[in-house]
Structures are given as C-alpha cells and as structure tokens.
C-alpha cells in the first residue's frame, strides 16, 4: 500500500469523493500528493457552489425575541346596573348616550331614570354661586406677616371710626364681621362678587351695604363688603380720596416731571454753549493756526508709488465731490506729478456721505523720520496730576 492509499483512507471523505480520488490515482500512477489534494479541493468547491445555487436566496431566519401577549383580566359585566337605563353593561356600550328622555327632555338616559342621572350630574359639576357674576381678587386677608410693615388708616363709616389696613392690591373694600357689629349691624344686601385671595383661596362673603365714608376729612360713598377677614381699605375707596391716591402714585408723577425738567435744562445749556462758542460749533473743519506741522524724510528714503485701488462706478460721483470739498477746505492741494503715491479707501458713513482714508502704511510711514520718545500712559498722567 502506497502513501497515497494511506492518505485516502485516513482522510475523511464522502463516498463519491473517495471514488473520484481513487479514479484519479488509477489514471495517473505517478500522481503526487499535492496534485491529488488540489484535485480533491476542486471537487469539494464545485459541489459547494452547486449546493448554494440550489438553495433559496434569502433563507428564513428565526426571530431573536418571541412576542409575548398578555390579556387583561376584565370582568365581562359591571358590578352594578348603570344609571342611564338600569341594565348590566358598560357605560361606553350604552344605547342611550345620544337618546333623549321623554320625561325631562334631557339626553343620555332612559325614561324613569331621571333622578339617578341628575344625581350623577350634580356630583361631576362644580358648585357655582348664583348671585355672583364676577370674581374679584383681594391681595391679602391674613395677619400672619409682620404688623409693623402694614399701613393703617382711620375710616369713618356712618359716623363710627374704624381702623382699616390700606391694601392697594385689593379691588374692593372689606369689613370684618366684628367691625360690622360695632358700627351697628347695617342691613346687608346679597353678595355682588365671588372674592378670592392672592393665593386663590375663596373668601366667605356675608353680604354688602352702601354707605358714606370719610378718610382724613375727605368724603366719599361706595360699597362695603362684609367678610370673614380683616378690614381692608381697597382701591374702590382709595381712588375717591385724591390726596391719598396721589401720595401713592406720586413717584411716577415726580419721575415724569424730573425727566421733563432735565430735558429742558439740557436743551437750554446746549443753546448757551452754541451761542458763546460759535466758532467751535460752526459747520466744516476747524483750522489749527498756532503752529505748522512738518514731516521729515529719512536721508536714505526712496519714493514709493503704489497703484490705485479700484472703486465702484456708483461711488465715483460722490468721490469726486468729496475730493472737491477737501480741496476747497484747504485740506488737499492738487499736484500735476508726484513720485509718492498711496492708495485710498472709501468708507460710507451712516448718514450716506463718504470718508476718504489714505493707507500710508504702504511705504510713507517707513520713510518718515519719527520722534522716538515714549508716550505717557494714563497712570503716568494721573500720578503727575496728584503731585
């Protein structure tokens, strides 16, 4: 037995592959082990390709997580008969949701169940005050805060002096039950408002009465509401007392007067300065006449001539007008020829006019013989002024 026979026997091949290998060995007795291995690999690859072609393109995949559905345990019938018609069914399945009753002409229940339906309706709706047509907010009705921060006024109601707390956040005037008894139990009319405090708590109002009142000698007339709170002097009575009302709102008036007075003083001072120093406020550029400025070039300085920068055609008319204005003001002087030239930049102002800015950093600044000395800083100047 040769080595090839031993290799074929030891190598785990299927029956058809082993038959093909033995057939190749018999056809070529001089076949090497490497050539035989290559042939076997070709046979296996061919069979694998054939198996892939015969399989479906997208094999079915098994889901990673299986969905689990759970049903809720719900009673098939309600625990008690319904209030609409007395049958054992849920409210959403009732046939009388849109039908009207022949007795009370209301929608949502069967004839004979009006009483149950009305009781149900009363429990779901909020209680409303029949005589109240407006909700009024009262800023403060308690005495839990520090009393020394409160402002009190003595109010005379029907000849009886009453100490009331001034509250600009209260829309109405309130009188405590004790003070109402003190002034003689005046006849009360039904409440006009549903009162609430600043923290949205309801205030129990027993009624109201109309009366004449007097605060620091100033008389007025209005409604006073009797409630289970402390006595509060509200805005409805405060606005009738002009001195007291102006004292509370005086800061706003003073600020307005102060602003108007300052504006008048500012305009008057401006006019005086313009009249006294007319030359300073004259239109146009000023001229320094005390000395003449001169620029010195370095001994080895050479002229620098820079090319002009392009300017848009829309700006050219205004540029020519600005140059003419500067020539007329003796700021610029026309020349026929010069070895020095620096480009200019046209900057547009907020009022629509233009400003000419020459860029002398292109060569002229380096050619000037400047005075080299340190400039004083603000700290140096302030130190000398303090000496």
mmCIF file of N, CA and C in Angstrom, residues 119-126:
data_model
loop_
_atom_site.group_PDB
_atom_site.id
_atom_site.type_symbol
_atom_site.label_atom_id
_atom_site.label_comp_id
_atom_site.label_asym_id
_atom_site.label_seq_id
_atom_site.Cartn_x
_atom_site.Cartn_y
_atom_site.Cartn_z
ATOM 1 N N UNK A 119 -78.554 63.062 39.885
ATOM 2 C CA UNK A 119 -77.602 62.923 40.989
ATOM 3 C C UNK A 119 -76.191 62.761 40.470
ATOM 4 N N UNK A 120 -76.027 61.976 39.414
ATOM 5 C CA UNK A 120 -74.705 61.777 38.830
ATOM 6 C C UNK A 120 -74.154 63.083 38.270
ATOM 7 N N UNK A 121 -75.017 63.857 37.662
ATOM 8 C CA UNK A 121 -74.592 65.111 37.045
ATOM 9 C C UNK A 121 -74.176 66.130 38.093
ATOM 10 N N UNK A 122 -74.874 66.154 39.240
ATOM 11 C CA UNK A 122 -74.528 67.093 40.296
ATOM 12 C C UNK A 122 -73.189 66.772 40.918
ATOM 13 N N UNK A 123 -72.821 65.502 40.999
ATOM 14 C CA UNK A 123 -71.532 65.136 41.587
ATOM 15 C C UNK A 123 -70.372 65.544 40.691
ATOM 16 N N UNK A 124 -70.580 65.542 39.373
ATOM 17 C CA UNK A 124 -69.483 65.828 38.438
ATOM 18 C C UNK A 124 -69.287 67.314 38.184
ATOM 19 N N UNK A 125 -70.291 68.134 38.432
ATOM 20 C CA UNK A 125 -70.180 69.580 38.189
ATOM 21 C C UNK A 125 -69.792 70.293 39.472
ATOM 22 N N UNK A 126 -69.093 71.411 39.340
ATOM 23 C CA UNK A 126 -68.675 72.196 40.494
ATOM 24 C C UNK A 126 -69.802 73.118 40.951
#
